[in-house]
CSV table of C-alpha atoms in Angstrom, one decimal:
chain,number,residue,atom,x,y,z
W,1,MET,CA,48.5,53.3,106.0
W,2,VAL,CA,50.3,54.9,108.9
W,3,THR,CA,53.8,54.0,110.2
W,4,THR,CA,54.3,51.8,113.1
W,5,LYS,CA,57.0,54.0,114.5
W,6,LYS,CA,58.7,57.3,114.1
W,7,ASP,CA,60.7,57.1,110.9
W,8,PRO,CA,63.1,59.6,109.5
W,9,TYR,CA,61.9,58.6,106.0
W,10,PRO,CA,58.2,58.6,106.6
W,11,PRO,CA,56.2,56.7,103.9
W,12,LEU,CA,53.9,58.5,101.3
W,13,GLN,CA,50.7,57.4,99.7
W,14,ILE,CA,51.6,58.3,96.1
W,15,VAL,CA,48.3,56.8,94.8
W,16,ASN,CA,45.1,56.6,96.9
W,17,ARG,CA,42.2,54.4,96.6
W,18,SER,CA,40.5,56.9,94.4
W,19,GLN,CA,43.6,56.4,92.0
W,20,ASN,CA,44.7,60.1,92.5
W,21,PHE,CA,48.4,60.6,92.3
W,22,ASP,CA,50.2,62.8,95.0
W,23,TYR,CA,52.5,65.2,93.4
W,24,LYS,CA,54.2,65.8,96.6
W,25,LEU,CA,56.4,62.9,95.7
W,26,SER,CA,59.0,65.1,94.2
W,27,SER,CA,59.4,67.2,97.4
W,28,PHE,CA,59.4,64.1,99.6
W,29,ILE,CA,62.2,62.6,97.4
W,30,GLU,CA,64.3,65.7,97.6
W,31,GLN,CA,63.6,67.0,101.1
W,32,SER,CA,62.0,64.3,103.3
W,33,TRP,CA,63.9,61.3,101.9
W,34,LYS,CA,67.1,63.4,101.1
W,35,LEU,CA,67.9,62.2,97.7
W,36,ASP,CA,68.2,65.6,96.1
W,37,LYS,CA,71.9,65.2,95.4
W,38,THR,CA,72.0,61.5,94.3
W,39,LYS,CA,71.2,62.1,90.5
W,40,LEU,CA,71.3,58.6,89.1
W,41,ASP,CA,72.9,57.0,92.2
W,42,TYR,CA,69.7,55.5,93.5
W,43,HIS,CA,67.3,52.6,92.8
W,44,VAL,CA,63.7,51.6,92.8
W,45,VAL,CA,62.3,48.4,94.4
W,46,SER,CA,58.6,47.6,94.4
W,47,ILE,CA,56.5,44.8,95.6
W,48,PHE,CA,53.2,44.0,94.1
W,49,GLY,CA,50.3,41.8,95.4
W,50,PRO,CA,47.0,41.4,97.4
W,51,GLN,CA,46.4,42.9,100.8
W,52,GLY,CA,47.6,40.6,103.8
W,53,THR,CA,50.2,38.6,101.9
W,54,GLY,CA,53.2,40.0,103.8
W,55,LYS,CA,54.4,42.5,101.3
W,56,SER,CA,54.9,45.4,103.9
W,57,THR,CA,56.5,42.8,106.5
W,58,LEU,CA,59.0,41.8,103.8
W,59,LEU,CA,59.8,45.3,102.7
W,60,ASN,CA,60.3,46.3,106.4
W,61,LYS,CA,62.6,43.5,107.2
W,62,LEU,CA,64.7,43.9,104.1
W,63,PHE,CA,65.0,47.7,103.8
W,64,GLY,CA,64.2,49.0,107.3
W,65,THR,CA,61.1,50.9,106.2
W,66,THR,CA,58.0,51.4,108.6
W,67,PHE,CA,55.1,50.5,106.3
W,68,GLU,CA,52.0,49.4,108.4
W,69,VAL,CA,51.7,45.8,108.5
W,70,GLU,CA,48.8,43.3,108.8
W,71,TYR,CA,49.8,40.4,111.0
W,72,THR,CA,48.8,37.2,109.2
W,73,SER,CA,49.9,33.7,108.6
W,74,MET,CA,49.6,34.0,104.9
W,75,GLY,CA,53.2,35.1,104.3
W,76,PHE,CA,54.2,36.8,101.2
W,77,SER,CA,55.0,36.0,97.5
W,78,LEU,CA,56.8,38.1,95.1
W,79,LEU,CA,59.4,40.9,95.1
W,80,ASN,CA,60.8,42.5,92.2
W,81,LYS,CA,62.4,45.8,91.0
W,82,LEU,CA,59.3,47.3,89.4
W,83,PHE,CA,56.5,44.8,89.7
W,84,GLY,CA,55.3,41.9,91.9
W,85,THR,CA,52.7,39.3,92.4
W,86,SER,CA,51.4,36.8,95.0
W,87,SER,CA,51.0,33.1,94.5
W,88,ASP,CA,48.1,31.7,96.5
W,89,GLY,CA,45.3,32.6,94.2
W,90,MET,CA,43.1,34.4,96.9
W,91,GLY,CA,39.7,35.3,95.3
W,92,THR,CA,39.0,38.9,96.1
W,93,SER,CA,38.0,41.9,94.1
W,94,GLN,CA,40.4,43.4,91.6
W,95,THR,CA,40.6,47.0,93.1
W,96,THR,CA,43.7,49.1,93.6
W,97,GLU,CA,44.0,49.9,97.3
W,98,GLY,CA,46.8,52.3,97.0
W,99,ILE,CA,50.5,52.7,96.3
W,100,TRP,CA,52.9,53.7,99.1
W,101,MET,CA,56.5,54.8,98.8
W,102,SER,CA,59.4,55.3,101.2
W,103,ARG,CA,63.0,55.3,101.3
W,104,ALA,CA,65.2,52.5,102.7
W,105,LYS,CA,67.0,53.0,105.9
W,106,ASP,CA,70.5,54.2,105.2
W,107,LEU,CA,70.4,53.3,101.4
W,108,PRO,CA,69.5,55.5,98.3
W,109,ILE,CA,66.6,53.1,97.6
W,110,LEU,CA,63.1,54.1,96.9
W,111,VAL,CA,60.8,51.3,98.1
W,112,MET,CA,57.2,51.0,96.6
W,113,ASP,CA,54.4,48.9,98.3
W,114,VAL,CA,51.6,48.4,95.9
W,115,GLU,CA,48.4,46.9,97.3
W,116,VAL,CA,45.6,45.3,95.3
W,117,ASN,CA,42.9,42.8,95.5
W,118,LEU,CA,42.4,40.2,92.9
W,119,SER,CA,39.3,38.2,91.6
W,120,ALA,CA,41.5,36.0,89.4
W,121,SER,CA,41.6,32.3,90.4
W,122,SER,CA,45.4,32.3,90.1
W,123,ASP,CA,47.6,35.3,91.1
W,124,MET,CA,49.7,34.5,88.0
W,125,SER,CA,47.2,36.6,86.1
W,126,ILE,CA,49.2,39.5,87.8
W,127,LEU,CA,52.2,38.5,85.9
W,128,LYS,CA,50.1,38.4,82.6
W,129,THR,CA,48.8,41.9,83.3
W,130,ILE,CA,52.4,43.0,83.9
W,131,PHE,CA,53.7,41.4,80.8
W,132,GLN,CA,51.0,42.8,78.7
W,133,ALA,CA,51.2,46.4,79.9
W,134,SER,CA,55.1,46.2,79.5
W,135,LEU,CA,54.8,45.3,75.9
W,136,GLU,CA,52.4,48.3,75.5
W,137,LEU,CA,54.5,50.7,77.4
W,138,PHE,CA,57.8,49.7,76.0
W,139,GLN,CA,57.0,48.5,72.4
W,140,ASN,CA,58.6,51.7,71.0
W,141,GLN,CA,61.9,51.1,73.0
W,142,LYS,CA,63.0,48.3,70.7
W,143,ARG,CA,64.4,51.1,68.4
W,144,LYS,CA,66.3,52.4,71.4
W,145,GLN,CA,68.6,51.1,74.1
W,146,GLN,CA,66.7,48.2,75.8
W,147,ARG,CA,66.8,48.1,79.7
W,148,ASN,CA,65.1,45.0,81.0
W,149,THR,CA,63.1,44.8,84.3
W,150,LEU,CA,64.4,42.3,86.9
W,151,ILE,CA,61.7,40.4,88.7
W,152,ILE,CA,62.5,38.5,91.9
W,153,ILE,CA,60.1,35.8,92.7
W,154,ALA,CA,60.0,34.8,96.4
W,155,ILE,CA,58.4,31.3,97.0
W,156,ARG,CA,56.9,31.9,100.4
W,157,ASP,CA,56.5,29.3,103.1
W,158,TYR,CA,59.1,27.1,101.5
W,159,ASP,CA,60.0,24.0,103.6
W,160,GLY,CA,62.2,22.2,101.2
W,161,GLN,CA,60.1,19.1,100.7
W,162,VAL,CA,60.0,19.9,96.9
W,163,PRO,CA,63.4,20.5,95.4
W,164,PHE,CA,64.1,24.1,94.7
W,165,GLU,CA,65.2,23.6,91.2
W,166,LYS,CA,62.1,21.7,90.4
W,167,LEU,CA,59.9,24.6,91.7
W,168,LYS,CA,62.0,27.0,89.6
W,169,GLU,CA,61.5,24.8,86.4
W,170,SER,CA,57.7,24.7,87.1
W,171,LEU,CA,57.6,28.4,87.6
W,172,TYR,CA,59.5,29.3,84.5
W,173,ASN,CA,57.5,26.9,82.3
W,174,ASN,CA,54.2,28.8,83.6
W,175,ILE,CA,55.8,32.1,82.8
W,176,LYS,CA,56.6,31.0,79.2
W,177,GLU,CA,53.0,29.8,78.8
W,178,ILE,CA,51.7,33.3,79.9
W,179,TRP,CA,54.1,35.1,77.5
W,180,LYS,CA,53.2,32.8,74.7
W,181,GLY,CA,49.4,33.7,75.2
W,182,LEU,CA,49.8,37.5,75.2
W,183,ASN,CA,48.4,39.7,72.5
W,184,LYS,CA,51.6,41.2,71.3
W,185,PRO,CA,51.8,44.7,69.5
W,186,ASP,CA,52.7,44.8,65.6
W,187,GLY,CA,56.4,44.1,65.2
W,188,LEU,CA,56.7,42.3,68.5
W,189,ASP,CA,55.0,39.2,67.6
W,190,ASN,CA,58.1,36.9,67.9
W,191,CYS,CA,59.8,38.7,70.7
W,192,ALA,CA,61.1,36.7,73.7
W,193,ILE,CA,60.2,37.4,77.2
W,194,HIS,CA,64.0,37.9,78.0
W,195,GLU,CA,64.0,40.8,75.8
W,196,PHE,CA,62.0,42.6,78.5
W,197,PHE,CA,62.4,40.8,81.7
W,198,ASP,CA,65.2,38.9,83.7
W,199,PHE,CA,64.2,36.6,86.5
W,200,MET,CA,65.5,35.4,89.9
W,201,VAL,CA,63.8,33.2,92.5
W,202,MET,CA,64.3,32.8,96.2
W,203,GLY,CA,62.7,30.5,98.8
W,204,LEU,CA,61.7,31.9,102.1
W,205,SER,CA,60.5,30.0,105.2
W,206,HIS,CA,57.2,30.9,107.0
W,207,ALA,CA,57.5,34.3,108.6
W,208,VAL,CA,55.8,33.2,111.7
W,209,ASP,CA,56.1,29.4,112.2
W,210,SER,CA,59.8,29.5,111.3
W,211,SER,CA,60.7,33.0,112.3
W,212,LYS,CA,64.2,32.6,113.3
W,213,LYS,CA,65.2,30.8,109.9
W,214,PHE,CA,63.1,33.5,108.0
W,215,ASP,CA,65.0,36.3,109.7
W,216,LYS,CA,68.3,34.5,108.7
W,217,GLU,CA,67.2,34.1,105.2
W,218,ILE,CA,66.3,37.7,105.1
W,219,ALA,CA,69.6,38.7,106.3
W,220,GLY,CA,71.2,36.7,103.4
W,221,VAL,CA,68.9,38.3,100.9
W,222,GLN,CA,69.8,41.8,102.1
W,223,HIS,CA,73.3,41.3,100.5
W,224,TRP,CA,71.6,41.0,97.2
W,225,PHE,CA,70.8,44.6,97.5
W,226,THR,CA,73.9,45.9,99.2
W,227,ASP,CA,76.9,43.9,98.3
W,228,MET,CA,78.1,44.7,94.7
W,229,THR,CA,80.3,41.6,94.8
W,230,HIS,CA,77.5,39.2,95.7
W,231,ARG,CA,76.5,36.8,92.8
W,232,CYS,CA,72.9,37.8,93.3
W,233,TYR,CA,73.5,41.5,93.2
W,234,VAL,CA,70.4,43.2,91.8
W,235,PHE,CA,71.3,46.6,91.1
W,236,GLN,CA,73.2,46.2,88.0
W,237,SER,CA,73.4,49.3,85.6
W,238,LYS,CA,71.6,47.6,82.8
W,239,TYR,CA,68.5,47.6,84.9
W,240,HIS,CA,68.6,51.4,85.7
W,241,LYS,CA,65.9,53.4,83.7
W,242,GLY,CA,68.0,56.4,83.6
W,243,ILE,CA,65.8,58.9,85.4
W,244,PRO,CA,67.5,61.1,87.8
W,245,ALA,CA,66.0,61.2,91.4
W,246,GLU,CA,65.1,64.8,91.0
W,247,GLY,CA,62.9,64.0,88.0
W,248,TYR,CA,61.4,60.7,89.3
W,249,GLY,CA,58.4,62.2,90.9
W,250,ASP,CA,57.3,64.1,87.7
W,251,TYR,CA,58.1,61.1,85.6
W,252,ALA,CA,56.0,58.6,87.8
W,253,GLY,CA,53.1,61.1,87.9
W,254,ASP,CA,53.0,61.5,84.3
W,255,ILE,CA,53.1,57.8,83.7
W,256,TRP,CA,50.3,57.3,86.2
W,257,LYS,CA,48.2,60.0,84.6
W,258,GLN,CA,48.5,58.3,81.2
W,259,ILE,CA,47.9,54.8,82.5
W,260,TYR,CA,44.8,56.0,84.5
W,261,SER,CA,43.3,57.7,81.3
W,262,ASN,CA,43.9,54.5,79.4
W,263,LYS,CA,46.1,56.1,76.9
W,264,LYS,CA,48.8,54.2,75.1
W,265,LEU,CA,52.1,55.2,76.7
W,266,ASP,CA,55.5,55.3,75.1
W,267,LEU,CA,57.9,55.4,78.0
W,268,PRO,CA,61.1,56.3,75.9
W,269,ALA,CA,59.1,59.3,74.6
W,270,ARG,CA,58.1,60.2,78.3
W,271,GLN,CA,61.9,60.0,79.2
W,272,GLU,CA,62.8,62.3,76.2
W,273,LEU,CA,60.1,64.9,77.3
W,274,LEU,CA,61.4,64.7,81.1
W,275,ALA,CA,65.1,65.1,79.7
W,276,GLU,CA,64.0,68.1,77.5
W,277,PHE,CA,62.2,69.8,80.4
W,278,HIS,CA,65.1,69.6,82.9
W,279,CYS,CA,67.9,70.2,80.3
W,280,ASN,CA,66.1,73.3,79.2
W,281,LYS,CA,65.7,74.4,82.8
W,282,ILE,CA,69.6,73.8,83.3
W,283,SER,CA,70.4,75.7,80.0
W,284,ASN,CA,68.3,78.6,81.1
W,285,ALA,CA,70.2,78.7,84.4
W,286,VAL,CA,73.5,78.5,82.5
W,287,LEU,CA,72.4,81.5,80.3
W,288,LYS,CA,71.5,83.4,83.4
W,289,GLN,CA,74.9,82.7,84.8
W,290,PHE,CA,76.5,83.9,81.5
W,291,THR,CA,75.0,87.3,81.9
W,292,LYS,CA,76.5,87.7,85.4
W,293,GLU,CA,79.9,86.5,84.2
W,294,THR,CA,80.1,88.8,81.2
W,295,ARG,CA,79.1,92.0,82.9
W,296,PHE,CA,82.9,93.3,82.8
W,297,LEU,CA,83.2,92.4,79.2
W,298,LYS,CA,79.9,94.2,78.5
W,299,ALA,CA,81.1,97.3,80.4
W,300,CYS,CA,84.5,97.4,78.8
W,301,ILE,CA,83.9,96.4,75.2
W,302,LEU,CA,80.3,97.5,74.4
W,303,GLU,CA,79.9,100.5,76.5
W,304,LYS,CA,83.5,102.1,77.0
W,305,GLU,CA,84.8,100.5,73.8
W,306,GLU,CA,88.1,99.6,75.4
W,307,ILE,CA,90.4,96.7,74.4
W,308,VAL,CA,90.5,93.8,76.8
W,309,ASP,CA,94.0,92.3,76.6
W,310,ASP,CA,93.0,88.9,77.8
W,311,LEU,CA,89.8,88.5,76.0
W,312,SER,CA,90.7,85.1,74.6
W,313,ASN,CA,91.5,83.7,77.9
W,314,ARG,CA,88.2,85.2,79.4
W,315,ILE,CA,86.1,83.7,76.5
W,316,HIS,CA,87.7,80.3,77.0
W,317,LYS,CA,87.2,80.4,80.7
W,318,ILE,CA,83.5,81.5,80.5
W,319,ARG,CA,82.5,79.0,77.8
W,320,PHE,CA,84.5,76.1,79.3
W,321,GLY,CA,83.0,76.8,82.8
W,322,LEU,CA,79.4,77.1,81.7
W,323,MET,CA,79.4,74.0,79.5
W,324,LYS,CA,81.1,72.1,82.3
W,325,LYS,CA,78.2,73.1,84.6
W,326,TYR,CA,75.7,72.0,82.0
W,327,ASN,CA,77.3,68.6,81.3
W,328,GLN,CA,77.7,67.8,85.1
W,329,THR,CA,74.1,68.5,85.8
W,330,ALA,CA,72.4,67.4,82.6
W,331,SER,CA,74.3,64.3,81.6
W,332,VAL,CA,72.2,62.1,83.8
W,333,TYR,CA,69.2,62.7,81.6
W,334,TYR,CA,68.3,61.0,78.3
W,335,SER,CA,71.5,60.8,76.3
W,336,GLU,CA,70.2,62.0,72.9
W,337,THR,CA,68.3,64.9,74.4
W,338,TYR,CA,71.1,65.9,76.6
W,339,GLU,CA,73.6,66.0,73.7
W,340,ARG,CA,71.2,67.8,71.3
W,341,MET,CA,70.4,70.4,73.9
W,342,GLY,CA,74.0,70.7,74.8
W,343,LYS,CA,74.9,71.6,71.1
W,344,GLU,CA,72.0,74.2,71.2
W,345,LEU,CA,73.4,75.7,74.4
W,346,LEU,CA,76.8,75.9,72.9
W,347,ASN,CA,75.7,77.6,69.8
W,348,ALA,CA,73.8,80.0,72.0
W,349,LEU,CA,77.0,80.8,74.0
W,350,ASN,CA,79.0,81.1,70.9
W,351,LEU,CA,76.4,83.8,69.5
W,352,LYS,CA,76.5,85.6,72.8
W,353,LEU,CA,80.2,85.5,73.0
W,354,LYS,CA,80.7,86.6,69.4
W,355,VAL,CA,79.1,89.8,70.2
W,356,PHE,CA,82.1,90.6,72.5
W,357,PHE,CA,84.5,89.2,69.8
W,358,LEU,CA,83.0,91.5,67.1
W,359,GLY,CA,83.0,94.4,69.5
W,360,GLN,CA,86.7,94.0,70.3
W,361,LEU,CA,87.4,93.9,66.5
W,362,VAL,CA,85.5,97.3,66.2
W,363,CYS,CA,87.7,98.7,69.0
W,364,LEU,CA,90.8,97.3,67.3
W,365,HIS,CA,89.5,99.0,64.1
W,366,THR,CA,89.0,102.3,65.9
W,367,ASN,CA,92.5,102.2,67.5
W,368,ALA,CA,94.2,101.3,64.3
W,369,ILE,CA,92.5,104.3,62.5
W,370,LYS,CA,93.5,106.6,65.5
W,371,THR,CA,97.0,105.4,65.4
W,372,PHE,CA,97.5,105.7,61.6
W,373,THR,CA,95.9,109.4,61.7
W,374,ILE,CA,98.3,110.2,64.6
W,375,ASP,CA,101.3,108.9,62.7
W,376,ILE,CA,100.4,110.7,59.6
W,377,GLN,CA,100.0,114.0,61.5
W,378,LYS,CA,103.4,113.3,63.3
W,379,HIS,CA,105.1,113.0,59.9
W,380,SER,CA,103.1,115.7,58.0
W,381,SER,CA,105.9,118.2,58.3
W,382,ASN,CA,108.2,115.7,56.5
W,383,ASN,CA,106.0,115.7,53.3
W,384,ASN,CA,105.5,111.9,53.4
W,385,THR,CA,106.0,110.0,50.3
W,386,ALA,CA,103.8,107.3,49.1
W,387,ASN,CA,106.2,104.7,50.4
W,388,GLU,CA,106.4,106.3,53.8
W,389,ILE,CA,102.6,106.3,54.0
W,390,TYR,CA,102.5,102.7,52.8
W,391,ILE,CA,105.0,101.8,55.7
W,392,LEU,CA,102.8,103.7,58.4
W,393,ARG,CA,99.7,101.9,57.0
W,394,LYS,CA,101.1,98.4,56.9
W,395,ARG,CA,102.3,98.8,60.6
W,396,VAL,CA,98.7,99.4,61.9
W,397,GLU,CA,97.3,96.7,59.6
W,398,ASN,CA,99.9,94.3,61.1
W,399,GLN,CA,99.1,95.4,64.6
W,400,PHE,CA,95.5,94.8,63.9
W,401,VAL,CA,96.0,91.4,62.5
W,402,THR,CA,98.2,90.3,65.3
W,403,CYS,CA,95.8,91.4,68.0
W,404,ALA,CA,93.0,89.8,66.1
W,405,GLU,CA,94.8,86.4,65.7
W,406,ASP,CA,96.8,86.2,68.9
W,407,LYS,CA,94.7,87.8,71.4
W,408,LEU,CA,91.1,86.9,70.1
W,409,LEU,CA,91.4,83.9,67.8
W,410,HIS,CA,94.2,82.0,69.4
W,411,PHE,CA,92.1,80.1,72.0
W,412,VAL,CA,89.1,80.1,69.9
W,413,PHE,CA,90.5,78.1,67.0
W,414,LYS,CA,93.8,76.4,68.2
W,415,GLU,CA,92.9,75.4,71.9
W,416,ILE,CA,89.4,75.0,72.1
W,417,LEU,CA,88.4,74.4,68.5
W,418,LEU,CA,84.7,74.3,68.2
W,419,ALA,CA,82.6,73.0,65.2
W,420,ASN,CA,80.1,75.2,63.4
W,421,THR,CA,81.6,78.5,64.5
W,422,ASP,CA,82.2,81.3,61.8
W,423,TRP,CA,84.4,83.7,63.9
W,424,SER,CA,86.5,85.6,61.7
W,425,TYR,CA,88.3,89.1,61.6
W,426,GLN,CA,88.2,89.3,57.8
W,427,TYR,CA,85.2,91.5,57.4
W,428,GLU,CA,86.5,94.0,59.9
W,429,TYR,CA,89.9,93.8,58.4
W,430,SER,CA,88.5,94.5,54.9
W,431,GLN,CA,86.6,97.5,56.3
W,432,LEU,CA,89.9,98.7,58.0
W,433,THR,CA,91.8,98.5,54.6
W,434,ASN,CA,89.0,100.4,52.9
W,435,THR,CA,89.3,103.1,55.3
W,436,LEU,CA,93.1,103.2,55.4
W,437,ASP,CA,92.9,103.4,51.5
W,438,GLU,CA,90.9,106.6,51.9
W,439,LEU,CA,93.0,108.1,54.5
W,440,SER,CA,96.2,107.2,52.7
W,441,LYS,CA,95.0,108.6,49.4
W,442,SER,CA,93.9,111.9,51.3
W,443,ALA,CA,97.3,112.0,53.1
W,444,LEU,CA,99.2,111.7,49.9
W,445,ILE,CA,97.1,114.4,48.2
W,446,ASN,CA,97.6,116.6,51.1
W,447,ASN,CA,101.3,116.1,50.9
W,448,ILE,CA,101.4,116.9,47.3
W,449,LYS,CA,99.4,120.0,47.8
W,450,LYS,CA,101.6,120.9,50.6
W,451,PHE,CA,104.8,120.2,48.5
W,452,LEU,CA,103.5,122.3,45.6
W,453,GLY,CA,102.6,125.0,48.0
W,454,ASP,CA,106.1,125.1,49.4
W,455,CYS,CA,107.5,125.3,45.9
W,456,GLU,CA,105.4,128.3,44.9
W,457,GLU,CA,106.5,130.1,48.1
W,458,LYS,CA,110.1,129.5,47.5
W,459,GLY,CA,109.6,130.4,44.0
W,460,ASN,CA,110.9,127.1,42.8
W,461,PRO,CA,109.5,125.5,39.5
W,462,TYR,CA,108.1,122.1,40.0
């Protein structure tokens, strides 16, 4: 397939006739089709059916794409959000001819053109294949949040001779019969079709014989895809599969690989794997940024053993900023995986930040000992009593506790209280008190010895 004119969003054949998937899809989505910043703000529409039924014509008319078209009087049959089919029952070989994708003109919509030939006597067999495959692919999704697929059926060459409502009723009856005859997996024996699919139906005039009327109808249908207030607006949130644009290429390639190898596929599980891959990638980027943002703390606390007066503010700012970055980027992925890996990242940041917290406590400990030693030396000429030594000791202890609580723990526990953190200054405080016990005892003994020595020099009894 080639484009009929120059297109800012050139089509890409994502699956060729040999059923090989083109993994350039990811780069096309991000670079050629400029959807790298859209995250979840995009949609996927695909059309499914035999060659020559007007699929590409319909897509080009609706979305401004430039898929190559075969001019024919056959028209087209079915448009849907993920699948499609034709309705005329042409008897041709059932061979995948290829899948093409492009981006809609001026809209964040990925448009997929799926071409097949069919040997079935009725193209309703495509719907049966779609339904059966969906039951296999989504059977494990019953335990998770269900997201239906919307199928829009276009009745081609509709001339109004048969009442539209009667055609819809006949169509729905056929669909129900197809669903009833499916081989359903265990646990889904009694499931209803509307647990998996929603349906809409449109009637379109002949694209050639009634071209003006056809173009007018197409203009009306375009509002289904662009006007959120339209009663037939199709891009409702309940239909979005929750795959960010940047991960759609990998997701689609993985699914195709599983389908082609005839392996049973649990799509919710694939979504979890995709989310884990990207959330892990985002987490690693956050941890790399952490290293950059904590260079100052590392230099001051761990290398120079200095006290950082605003450490609590810095810890708060670093942790809040990094988690915000993770949440903004990763929240578009599978919620359970995003939340689980977010907790893991938070724990990792807590452990890394705790190194600076403990390092600062060591610095406070060292300073307290220095201060107490200096105070004892300053007052050594006064033959300090036990009470005076106790007063000096309590002063440095209180300074340690005040710094630990107000400068280190205030933000951690009061303003950004986090679950599962075990930050405490109690161990370092106990170590400090043990050291002060020894220093106090030593200072008191020295003072007693000095006092006794002074008495001997003066000849005073003691």
